[in-house]
Coordinates of C-alpha atoms in Angstrom, one line a residue:
Chain A
M1 CA -30.2 -28.5 7.5
N2 CA -27.6 -30.4 9.7
S3 CA -24.9 -32.6 8.2
E4 CA -22.0 -34.7 9.3
V5 CA -18.9 -34.4 7.2
L6 CA -15.5 -35.9 8.2
N7 CA -16.8 -36.5 11.7
T8 CA -17.7 -32.9 12.2
L9 CA -21.3 -32.2 13.0
Y10 CA -22.5 -29.0 11.3
I11 CA -25.6 -27.5 12.8
Q12 CA -27.3 -24.9 10.7
T13 CA -30.9 -25.2 11.9
Q14 CA -31.8 -22.1 14.0
G15 CA -33.1 -22.5 17.5
V16 CA -31.8 -26.0 18.0
Y17 CA -30.7 -27.2 21.4
L18 CA -27.8 -29.6 21.8
R19 CA -27.4 -31.6 25.1
L20 CA -25.5 -34.4 26.6
E21 CA -27.4 -37.6 27.3
G22 CA -25.0 -40.2 28.7
D23 CA -22.4 -40.6 26.0
T24 CA -24.7 -39.3 23.3
L25 CA -25.3 -35.9 21.9
R26 CA -29.0 -35.1 21.5
I27 CA -30.3 -32.6 19.0
E28 CA -33.6 -31.1 20.0
H29 CA -35.8 -28.6 18.4
E30 CA -38.9 -27.3 20.1
D31 CA -38.9 -30.2 22.5
V32 CA -38.7 -32.8 19.7
T33 CA -35.6 -34.9 19.4
L34 CA -34.3 -34.6 15.9
R35 CA -31.3 -37.0 16.2
N36 CA -29.0 -38.7 18.6
V37 CA -25.3 -38.9 17.8
P38 CA -22.8 -41.0 19.8
L39 CA -20.1 -38.6 20.9
H40 CA -17.3 -41.0 20.1
H41 CA -18.3 -40.7 16.4
L42 CA -17.5 -37.0 16.5
G43 CA -14.4 -35.0 16.0
G44 CA -16.0 -31.6 16.3
L45 CA -19.1 -29.4 16.3
A46 CA -19.6 -26.5 14.0
L47 CA -22.5 -24.3 15.1
F48 CA -24.0 -21.6 12.8
G49 CA -26.1 -18.8 14.3
N50 CA -28.6 -19.4 17.1
V51 CA -27.6 -22.9 18.3
L52 CA -27.8 -23.6 22.1
V53 CA -25.4 -26.0 23.8
S54 CA -25.8 -27.2 27.3
P55 CA -22.9 -26.4 29.7
Y56 CA -22.4 -30.1 30.4
L57 CA -22.1 -30.9 26.7
L58 CA -19.5 -28.1 26.5
H59 CA -17.6 -29.5 29.5
R60 CA -17.5 -32.9 27.9
C61 CA -16.3 -31.5 24.6
A62 CA -13.5 -29.6 26.3
Q63 CA -12.5 -32.7 28.2
D64 CA -12.6 -35.0 25.2
G65 CA -10.8 -32.5 22.9
L66 CA -13.8 -32.2 20.7
E67 CA -13.6 -29.0 18.7
V68 CA -16.5 -26.7 19.1
T69 CA -16.6 -23.7 16.7
W70 CA -19.2 -20.9 16.5
F71 CA -20.1 -19.1 13.3
S72 CA -22.7 -16.5 12.5
E73 CA -25.7 -17.7 10.7
S74 CA -24.2 -16.3 7.5
G75 CA -21.0 -18.1 8.2
R76 CA -18.6 -15.6 9.7
F77 CA -16.2 -17.1 12.3
Q78 CA -17.1 -16.1 15.9
G79 CA -15.0 -18.2 18.2
R80 CA -13.8 -21.6 19.2
L81 CA -13.8 -23.6 22.4
A82 CA -10.4 -23.9 23.9
G83 CA -10.2 -27.0 26.1
P84 CA -7.3 -27.8 28.4
V85 CA -5.0 -29.2 25.7
S86 CA -5.6 -29.0 22.0
G87 CA -4.0 -30.3 18.9
N88 CA -4.1 -26.9 17.4
V89 CA -0.6 -26.0 18.3
L90 CA 0.7 -29.0 16.4
L91 CA -1.5 -28.1 13.4
R92 CA -0.2 -24.6 13.3
Q93 CA 3.3 -25.8 13.8
A94 CA 2.8 -28.1 10.8
Q95 CA 1.4 -25.2 8.8
Y96 CA 4.4 -23.0 9.5
R97 CA 6.8 -25.8 8.8
A98 CA 5.1 -26.4 5.4
L99 CA 5.4 -22.6 4.8
D100 CA 9.1 -22.7 5.5
N101 CA 9.6 -25.7 3.3
P102 CA 9.9 -24.7 -0.4
S103 CA 8.8 -28.1 -1.7
S104 CA 5.6 -28.3 0.4
S105 CA 4.8 -24.6 -0.3
L106 CA 5.2 -25.3 -4.0
Y107 CA 3.1 -28.4 -3.8
L108 CA 0.2 -26.6 -2.1
A109 CA 0.4 -23.6 -4.4
Q110 CA 0.2 -26.0 -7.4
R111 CA -2.9 -27.7 -5.9
F112 CA -4.7 -24.4 -5.3
V113 CA -3.9 -23.2 -8.8
E114 CA -4.9 -26.6 -10.2
G115 CA -8.3 -26.2 -8.6
K116 CA -8.7 -22.7 -9.9
L117 CA -7.7 -23.7 -13.5
K118 CA -9.9 -26.7 -13.6
N119 CA -13.0 -24.9 -12.3
A120 CA -12.4 -21.9 -14.6
R121 CA -12.1 -24.4 -17.5
L122 CA -15.5 -25.8 -16.5
V123 CA -17.1 -22.3 -16.7
L124 CA -15.5 -21.7 -20.1
Q125 CA -16.5 -25.1 -21.5
R126 CA -20.1 -24.7 -20.3
A127 CA -20.3 -21.3 -22.1
V128 CA -18.9 -22.9 -25.3
R129 CA -21.5 -25.7 -25.1
E130 CA -24.4 -23.3 -24.4
R131 CA -23.8 -20.5 -26.9
G132 CA -20.9 -21.5 -29.2
E133 CA -17.3 -20.7 -29.4
T134 CA -15.9 -17.2 -29.6
E135 CA -12.3 -16.3 -30.3
A136 CA -11.7 -15.2 -26.8
L137 CA -13.3 -18.3 -25.3
A138 CA -11.2 -20.6 -27.5
L139 CA -8.1 -18.7 -26.5
A140 CA -8.9 -18.8 -22.8
L141 CA -9.6 -22.6 -23.0
Y142 CA -6.3 -23.1 -24.8
E143 CA -4.4 -21.1 -22.1
H144 CA -6.0 -23.1 -19.4
E145 CA -5.1 -26.4 -21.0
A146 CA -1.6 -25.2 -21.5
A147 CA -1.3 -24.0 -17.9
L148 CA -2.7 -27.3 -16.6
R149 CA -0.1 -29.2 -18.6
Q150 CA 2.8 -27.0 -17.4
L151 CA 1.7 -26.8 -13.8
P152 CA 3.2 -30.1 -12.6
Q153 CA 6.6 -29.1 -14.0
A154 CA 6.7 -25.7 -12.3
R155 CA 9.8 -25.4 -10.2
S156 CA 9.1 -22.3 -8.2
L157 CA 6.2 -20.3 -6.7
D158 CA 6.9 -17.6 -9.3
E159 CA 6.4 -20.0 -12.1
V160 CA 3.1 -21.2 -10.6
R161 CA 2.0 -17.6 -10.1
G162 CA 3.0 -16.9 -13.7
L163 CA 0.9 -19.8 -15.1
E164 CA -2.1 -18.6 -12.9
G165 CA -1.7 -15.0 -14.0
G166 CA -1.5 -15.9 -17.7
A167 CA -4.6 -18.1 -17.6
A168 CA -6.5 -15.5 -15.5
S169 CA -5.9 -12.7 -18.0
A170 CA -7.2 -14.9 -20.8
Y171 CA -10.1 -15.9 -18.6
F172 CA -11.1 -12.2 -18.0
A173 CA -10.5 -11.4 -21.6
A174 CA -13.2 -13.9 -22.4
F175 CA -15.5 -13.2 -19.5
G176 CA -17.4 -10.5 -21.4
D177 CA -18.5 -13.1 -23.8
L178 CA -20.4 -14.9 -21.0
L179 CA -22.7 -12.0 -20.5
L180 CA -26.0 -12.5 -22.3
S181 CA -27.7 -9.3 -21.5
G182 CA -26.7 -6.3 -23.6
E183 CA -27.1 -4.1 -20.5
F184 CA -23.7 -4.9 -19.1
R185 CA -20.3 -4.9 -20.6
F186 CA -17.0 -6.3 -19.2
D187 CA -13.6 -5.0 -20.4
G188 CA -11.3 -6.6 -17.9
R189 CA -11.0 -6.8 -14.2
N190 CA -10.4 -3.8 -12.0
K191 CA -10.9 -3.1 -8.3
R192 CA -10.3 -0.7 -5.4
P193 CA -12.7 0.7 -6.4
P194 CA -14.3 -1.3 -9.2
R195 CA -15.2 0.9 -12.2
D196 CA -18.1 -0.9 -13.8
P197 CA -21.1 -2.9 -12.6
V198 CA -19.7 -6.3 -13.4
N199 CA -16.5 -5.6 -11.5
A200 CA -18.5 -4.2 -8.6
L201 CA -20.5 -7.4 -8.5
L202 CA -17.4 -9.6 -8.7
S203 CA -15.6 -7.7 -5.9
F204 CA -18.7 -8.0 -3.7
V205 CA -19.1 -11.8 -4.3
Y206 CA -15.4 -12.4 -3.8
A207 CA -15.6 -10.5 -0.5
L208 CA -18.5 -12.6 0.7
L209 CA -16.7 -15.8 -0.3
T210 CA -13.4 -14.7 1.3
T211 CA -15.2 -14.4 4.7
Q212 CA -16.5 -18.0 4.2
C213 CA -13.0 -19.3 3.5
T214 CA -11.5 -17.4 6.4
A215 CA -14.1 -18.7 8.7
A216 CA -13.6 -22.3 7.5
L217 CA -9.8 -22.1 8.1
E218 CA -10.4 -20.6 11.6
G219 CA -12.9 -23.3 12.2
V220 CA -10.3 -26.1 11.9
G221 CA -7.6 -24.1 13.7
L222 CA -5.5 -23.1 10.7
D223 CA -4.0 -19.6 10.5
P224 CA -5.8 -17.9 7.7
Q225 CA -3.0 -15.5 7.2
A226 CA -0.3 -18.1 6.6
G227 CA -0.8 -18.8 2.9
F228 CA 1.3 -20.7 0.3
L229 CA 0.3 -19.2 -3.1
H230 CA -0.3 -15.7 -1.9
A231 CA 2.6 -13.7 -0.5
L232 CA 2.4 -13.0 3.2
R233 CA 1.5 -9.5 4.1
P234 CA 0.5 -8.1 7.5
G235 CA -3.3 -8.3 7.9
R236 CA -3.8 -10.2 4.6
H237 CA -5.6 -13.5 4.8
A238 CA -3.3 -15.2 2.4
L239 CA -4.4 -18.7 3.1
A240 CA -8.1 -17.7 2.8
L241 CA -7.2 -16.2 -0.6
D242 CA -5.4 -19.5 -1.6
L243 CA -8.5 -21.4 -0.7
L244 CA -10.7 -18.9 -2.5
E245 CA -8.9 -19.7 -5.8
E246 CA -10.7 -23.1 -5.9
F247 CA -14.1 -21.4 -5.7
R248 CA -13.8 -18.1 -7.6
A249 CA -15.0 -19.3 -11.0
W250 CA -17.1 -22.2 -10.0
W251 CA -19.0 -20.4 -7.2
A252 CA -18.5 -16.7 -7.4
D253 CA -18.3 -16.0 -11.1
R254 CA -21.1 -18.4 -11.9
L255 CA -23.3 -16.8 -9.3
A256 CA -22.5 -13.3 -10.7
L257 CA -23.2 -14.4 -14.3
S258 CA -26.5 -16.0 -13.4
L259 CA -27.6 -12.9 -11.5
L260 CA -26.8 -10.7 -14.6
N261 CA -28.0 -13.1 -17.3
R262 CA -31.3 -13.8 -15.5
K263 CA -31.8 -10.1 -15.1
Q264 CA -32.0 -10.4 -11.3
L265 CA -29.6 -7.5 -11.3
A266 CA -30.3 -4.5 -13.4
P267 CA -28.3 -1.2 -13.9
E268 CA -30.5 0.4 -11.2
H269 CA -28.9 -1.9 -8.6
F270 CA -25.7 -0.1 -9.1
E271 CA -24.5 3.4 -8.1
V272 CA -22.1 5.2 -10.4
R273 CA -20.1 7.9 -8.6
P274 CA -18.4 10.9 -10.2
G275 CA -14.9 10.0 -11.3
G276 CA -16.0 6.5 -12.2
A277 CA -16.2 4.3 -9.1
V278 CA -19.2 1.8 -9.3
L279 CA -20.8 0.2 -6.3
L280 CA -23.8 -2.1 -5.6
N281 CA -26.5 -0.1 -3.9
E282 CA -28.4 -1.4 -0.9
E283 CA -31.1 -3.2 -3.1
G284 CA -28.3 -4.7 -5.2
R285 CA -26.4 -6.0 -2.2
K286 CA -29.6 -7.5 -0.8
A287 CA -30.2 -9.4 -4.1
V288 CA -26.7 -10.7 -4.2
I289 CA -26.7 -11.9 -0.5
V290 CA -30.0 -13.7 -1.0
A291 CA -28.7 -15.5 -4.0
F292 CA -25.5 -16.3 -2.2
Q293 CA -27.3 -17.8 0.8
T294 CA -29.6 -19.8 -1.5
R295 CA -26.5 -21.2 -3.2
R296 CA -24.9 -22.1 0.1
L297 CA -27.8 -24.5 0.9
E298 CA -27.8 -26.3 -2.5
T299 CA -26.1 -29.6 -2.4
V300 CA -23.4 -30.9 -4.8
Q301 CA -21.2 -34.0 -5.1
H302 CA -17.7 -33.7 -3.7
P303 CA -15.3 -35.9 -5.6
L304 CA -14.2 -37.6 -2.3
F305 CA -17.5 -38.2 -0.6
K306 CA -20.5 -40.4 -1.5
E307 CA -23.1 -38.2 0.0
P308 CA -24.0 -34.8 -1.6
V309 CA -22.8 -31.9 0.6
P310 CA -24.2 -28.4 0.9
V311 CA -22.2 -25.9 -1.2
G312 CA -21.7 -23.8 2.0
L313 CA -19.7 -26.6 3.6
L314 CA -17.3 -27.0 0.8
P315 CA -14.8 -24.4 2.2
H316 CA -15.0 -26.2 5.5
I317 CA -14.4 -29.6 3.9
Q318 CA -11.4 -28.2 2.0
A319 CA -10.0 -26.6 5.2
R320 CA -10.3 -29.9 7.0
L321 CA -8.6 -31.8 4.2
L322 CA -5.9 -29.3 4.2
A323 CA -5.4 -29.6 7.9
R324 CA -5.2 -33.4 7.6
Y325 CA -2.7 -33.1 4.8
L326 CA -0.6 -30.7 6.9
R327 CA -0.7 -33.0 9.9
G328 CA 0.6 -35.9 7.7
D329 CA -2.7 -37.7 8.0
L330 CA -3.4 -37.6 4.3
P331 CA -0.7 -38.1 1.6
Q332 CA -2.2 -35.5 -0.8
Y333 CA -4.3 -32.4 -0.8
L334 CA -7.1 -32.6 -3.4
P335 CA -8.6 -29.2 -4.5
F336 CA -12.3 -29.1 -4.9
V337 CA -13.3 -29.4 -8.6
G338 CA -16.9 -29.1 -9.5
R339 CA -18.8 -30.6 -12.4
Chain B
M1 CA 2.3 17.0 -12.0
D2 CA 4.7 16.4 -14.8
E3 CA 7.2 18.8 -13.5
L4 CA 7.2 16.9 -10.2
D5 CA 8.0 13.7 -12.0
D6 CA 11.2 15.3 -13.2
I7 CA 12.1 16.5 -9.7
F8 CA 11.3 13.2 -8.0
P9 CA 11.9 10.5 -10.6
E10 CA 12.9 8.0 -8.0
I11 CA 9.8 8.0 -5.9
V12 CA 7.3 7.7 -8.8
P13 CA 6.6 4.0 -9.2
A14 CA 7.1 2.4 -12.6
P15 CA 3.6 2.0 -14.1
S16 CA 4.5 -1.6 -15.2
Q17 CA 4.8 -2.7 -11.6
P18 CA 1.4 -3.8 -10.4
Q19 CA 1.2 -3.0 -6.7
E20 CA -1.2 -3.2 -3.8
P21 CA -2.8 0.3 -3.5
L22 CA -2.1 2.2 -0.3
P23 CA -5.0 3.5 1.7
L24 CA -5.2 7.3 1.6
S25 CA -5.9 7.5 5.3
A26 CA -2.6 5.8 6.1
L27 CA -0.7 8.9 4.7
A28 CA -2.0 11.1 7.6
Q29 CA -1.2 8.4 10.1
Y30 CA 2.3 8.1 8.8
T31 CA 2.9 11.8 8.9
Y32 CA 1.8 11.9 12.5
C33 CA 3.9 8.9 13.5
P34 CA 5.4 6.2 11.3
R35 CA 5.1 3.6 14.1
R36 CA 1.4 4.4 14.5
A37 CA 0.9 3.9 10.8
A38 CA 2.8 0.6 11.0
L39 CA 0.7 -0.6 14.0
I40 CA -2.5 0.2 12.2
L41 CA -1.5 -1.5 9.0
L42 CA -0.2 -4.5 10.9
E43 CA -3.4 -4.8 12.8
G44 CA -5.5 -5.3 9.9
E45 CA -7.0 -2.1 8.5
W46 CA -4.9 -2.9 5.5
E47 CA -6.7 -6.1 4.6
D48 CA -10.1 -4.6 4.6
N49 CA -9.8 -2.5 1.5
E50 CA -12.4 -4.4 -0.4
F51 CA -14.7 -4.7 2.5
T52 CA -14.3 -1.1 3.7
L53 CA -15.4 0.1 0.3
R54 CA -18.9 -0.8 1.3
G55 CA -18.4 -0.7 5.0
T56 CA -17.5 2.9 5.2
R57 CA -20.8 3.9 3.7
A58 CA -21.7 5.0 7.2
H59 CA -19.5 7.9 6.4
E60 CA -22.0 9.0 3.8
N61 CA -24.3 10.1 6.6
V62 CA -21.9 12.7 7.8
D63 CA -24.1 15.8 7.8
I64 CA -22.8 18.7 5.9
P65 CA -22.9 21.8 8.1
Q66 CA -24.8 24.7 6.7
G67 CA -21.7 26.8 6.1
L68 CA -20.4 24.3 3.7
L69 CA -23.2 24.4 1.2
R70 CA -22.9 27.2 -1.3
E71 CA -24.8 28.2 -4.4
G72 CA -23.8 26.5 -7.6
V73 CA -21.6 23.9 -5.9
W74 CA -22.3 20.2 -6.4
V75 CA -21.3 18.2 -3.3
E76 CA -20.3 14.6 -3.2
R77 CA -19.8 12.8 0.1
A78 CA -17.7 9.7 0.7
L79 CA -16.5 9.7 -2.9
P80 CA -14.2 6.7 -3.8
L81 CA -10.9 8.0 -5.0
W82 CA -7.9 6.2 -6.6
S83 CA -4.7 6.7 -8.5
E84 CA -3.3 3.9 -10.7
R85 CA -0.2 6.0 -11.2
L86 CA 0.7 6.4 -7.6
G87 CA -1.1 3.2 -6.3
L88 CA -3.6 4.9 -4.0
T89 CA -7.1 4.1 -3.0
G90 CA -9.6 5.5 -0.5
R91 CA -12.4 7.9 0.0
A92 CA -12.8 11.6 0.4
D93 CA -15.2 12.9 3.1
V94 CA -16.4 15.6 0.8
V95 CA -15.6 16.7 -2.8
E96 CA -17.2 19.9 -4.0
F97 CA -17.5 20.5 -7.7
V98 CA -17.1 24.2 -8.4
E99 CA -17.9 24.8 -12.0
G100 CA -16.9 21.2 -12.7
V101 CA -13.5 21.5 -10.9
P102 CA -13.2 19.1 -8.0
Y103 CA -12.4 20.7 -4.7
P104 CA -11.6 18.2 -1.8
V105 CA -12.7 19.0 1.7
E106 CA -11.3 16.9 4.5
Y107 CA -12.8 16.9 8.0
K108 CA -10.1 17.8 10.5
V109 CA -8.4 14.6 11.8
S110 CA -8.5 14.9 15.5
K111 CA -8.5 17.8 17.8
R112 CA -6.5 15.9 20.4
W113 CA -3.4 15.7 18.2
P114 CA -0.8 18.4 18.6
R115 CA -1.9 21.1 16.4
E116 CA 1.1 21.5 14.0
L117 CA 1.4 17.8 13.3
A118 CA -2.3 17.3 12.9
R119 CA -2.3 20.1 10.3
K120 CA 0.6 18.6 8.4
A121 CA -1.0 15.2 8.4
A122 CA -4.3 16.5 7.2
E123 CA -2.6 18.5 4.4
V124 CA -0.7 15.5 3.1
Q125 CA -3.9 13.4 3.1
L126 CA -5.8 16.2 1.4
C127 CA -3.0 16.7 -1.2
A128 CA -3.0 12.9 -1.9
Q129 CA -6.8 13.2 -2.5
A130 CA -6.1 16.0 -5.0
L131 CA -3.5 13.9 -6.8
C132 CA -6.2 11.1 -7.2
L133 CA -8.8 13.7 -8.4
E134 CA -6.4 15.0 -11.0
E135 CA -5.9 11.6 -12.4
M136 CA -9.6 10.6 -12.3
F137 CA -10.9 13.8 -13.8
G138 CA -7.9 14.8 -16.0
Q139 CA -7.9 18.3 -14.5
S140 CA -5.6 20.3 -12.3
V141 CA -6.7 20.6 -8.7
M142 CA -4.9 23.5 -7.1
E143 CA -6.9 24.0 -4.0
G144 CA -8.9 22.2 -1.3
A145 CA -9.9 22.9 2.3
L146 CA -9.7 21.4 5.8
F147 CA -12.9 21.7 7.8
S148 CA -12.9 21.8 11.6
K149 CA -16.1 20.4 13.1
S150 CA -15.6 22.0 16.5
S151 CA -15.1 25.5 15.2
Q152 CA -17.3 25.1 12.1
R153 CA -14.6 26.8 10.0
R154 CA -12.7 25.8 6.9
R155 CA -9.1 26.6 6.0
V156 CA -8.0 26.7 2.4
V157 CA -5.0 24.6 1.5
Q158 CA -3.0 25.3 -1.7
F159 CA -1.5 22.3 -3.4
T160 CA 1.9 23.9 -3.9
P161 CA 4.9 22.1 -5.4
E162 CA 6.3 21.7 -1.9
L163 CA 3.2 20.1 -0.5
R164 CA 3.0 17.8 -3.6
A165 CA 6.6 16.8 -3.1
A166 CA 6.1 16.1 0.6
T167 CA 3.0 14.0 -0.3
L168 CA 4.9 11.9 -2.9
A169 CA 7.7 11.5 -0.4
T170 CA 5.2 10.2 2.2
I171 CA 3.8 7.7 -0.3
S172 CA 7.2 6.2 -1.0
A173 CA 8.2 6.2 2.7
L174 CA 4.9 4.4 3.5
R175 CA 5.6 1.8 0.8
K176 CA 9.1 1.2 2.2
L177 CA 7.7 0.9 5.7
L178 CA 5.3 -1.9 4.5
Q179 CA 8.2 -3.8 2.9
Q180 CA 10.3 -3.9 6.0
E181 CA 9.3 -6.3 8.7
R182 CA 10.3 -4.3 11.8
L183 CA 8.3 -1.6 13.4
P184 CA 9.8 1.9 13.4
P185 CA 11.0 3.0 16.9
P186 CA 8.4 4.7 19.1
A187 CA 8.2 8.5 19.1
A188 CA 8.1 8.7 22.9
D189 CA 7.2 12.4 22.9
E190 CA 4.1 14.6 23.3
R191 CA 2.5 12.8 20.4
C192 CA 2.0 9.7 22.5
K193 CA 0.0 11.5 25.2
H194 CA -3.3 11.3 23.2
C195 CA -2.5 8.4 20.9
S196 CA -5.1 5.7 21.0
L197 CA -2.5 3.1 20.4
L198 CA -0.4 3.9 23.5
G199 CA -1.1 0.6 25.1
V200 CA 0.0 -1.5 22.1
C201 CA 2.9 0.7 21.3
M202 CA 4.5 0.9 24.8
P203 CA 6.7 3.8 23.8
E204 CA 8.5 4.1 27.2
V205 CA 9.6 0.4 27.4
P206 CA 12.8 0.5 25.3
Q207 CA 14.1 3.4 27.5
A208 CA 13.1 1.7 30.7
L209 CA 14.7 -1.5 29.6
R210 CA 18.0 0.3 28.9
A211 CA 17.8 1.9 32.4
W212 CA 17.1 -1.4 34.0
R213 CA 20.1 -3.1 32.2
N214 CA 22.4 -0.3 33.3
Q215 CA 21.3 -0.7 36.8
Q216 CA 22.1 -4.4 36.7
W217 CA 25.7 -3.8 35.7
S218 CA 26.4 -1.0 38.1

């Protein structure tokens, strides 16, 4: 499962060996050459888990300013190759400049919210198609349409956050109607700690996805803490949370719903503590992680690319598009919107 | 609790204001040293709330010493606690339920801290746990205990109006600390001797810098 997106080679096959052969990168697995890629084609390497790289290839990457980034097999950021000179400082400078500039901050916050609203609308529309309209679903769809119309006119971050908040509360008011199994109920979002199984599941999937978004931003050299939509707070990965907004409904909520509706999760996967906190137990966490990893490997169509891309690479693609926008290389940032 | 709202109206947050919950453990850190609390929160313990909820499960394996188990007492370990009213979240090491009444037991923070301060810090943290338990179970929680691992002994703590007031004051001070961007000044006293953050904090440097400057002028 290796793919090339935006000149970055993503290696996810375990036990692969990468080496330098002239001006070519050779991908080997158990002494068989899988592929040869001319180095001048590449802007970077993203390596997941047990991928070996020859020292000479690493030297060459450092010399040529090719980004090499290591992730765990499940996608957590581990580290990055720092060559003699790197463009990262300019990228981070551009990121902080955009953060200081009210109009570019507003622009990016609008894009993240646009992605969130459009993807949430998809989830709601699908539910209406599949099992009919309920009052809450109709209201939530109406709120999303209204927010999407008003979003381009928003003049401040607070206005953008207000539109997002209004749509989100209508969304969660309707979310219970998306549950098919009578075993679970949903009466609104709560967290820290979650107080019912559905909220426990949502918190866990959001946490998994947040690490993916953080890793993707780290991977392209962006500061995951310097976000535009989310307020800056020490230790908070505000930009990762910004990026997460594009994927919450389309990836996390749909995954949670299908686990519940297909009865892959049952009440015995949850632990209810005295006082009312609810957590996934070990079996439950295992089931969610397996489903999450499976989803990462499925491919989908990205609106900007002809080739289907693995779902797990979507945050990486969005991070790279964001970096390109911030460096002035792209005139727009396009949030990911599924189908 | 209601009487206290009248005494300290200014430090009870308005319920309409949604706010990020404070980690209970930070209250003890703040009582010990505000700068230490600031360093810890700035270094990322803060962000992990959602993750630590499952991560801190390791805590559940804390063995309960024999002396702690008593007849007719239901014991919960690593119990998630929260208060919507005060904006708190965290876990209790142990909560005993004595005839249905929650009774928090906190393992003593660190035997290396100066004794008096460590006691104060642990009491504030324990009292904050009691405030959460009162809200979660709708019952008055008047008493809890601190347990010292080294001596295998427990000391009863009464949640007096004074301790409750001190706890509420600590919550609001911690909230203020997180809103300001500067670190509080270093303690530069006996507390620093055993502080794990000594290297990051550099408590002696401001003093040394002053001395150096004076030397340059003279």
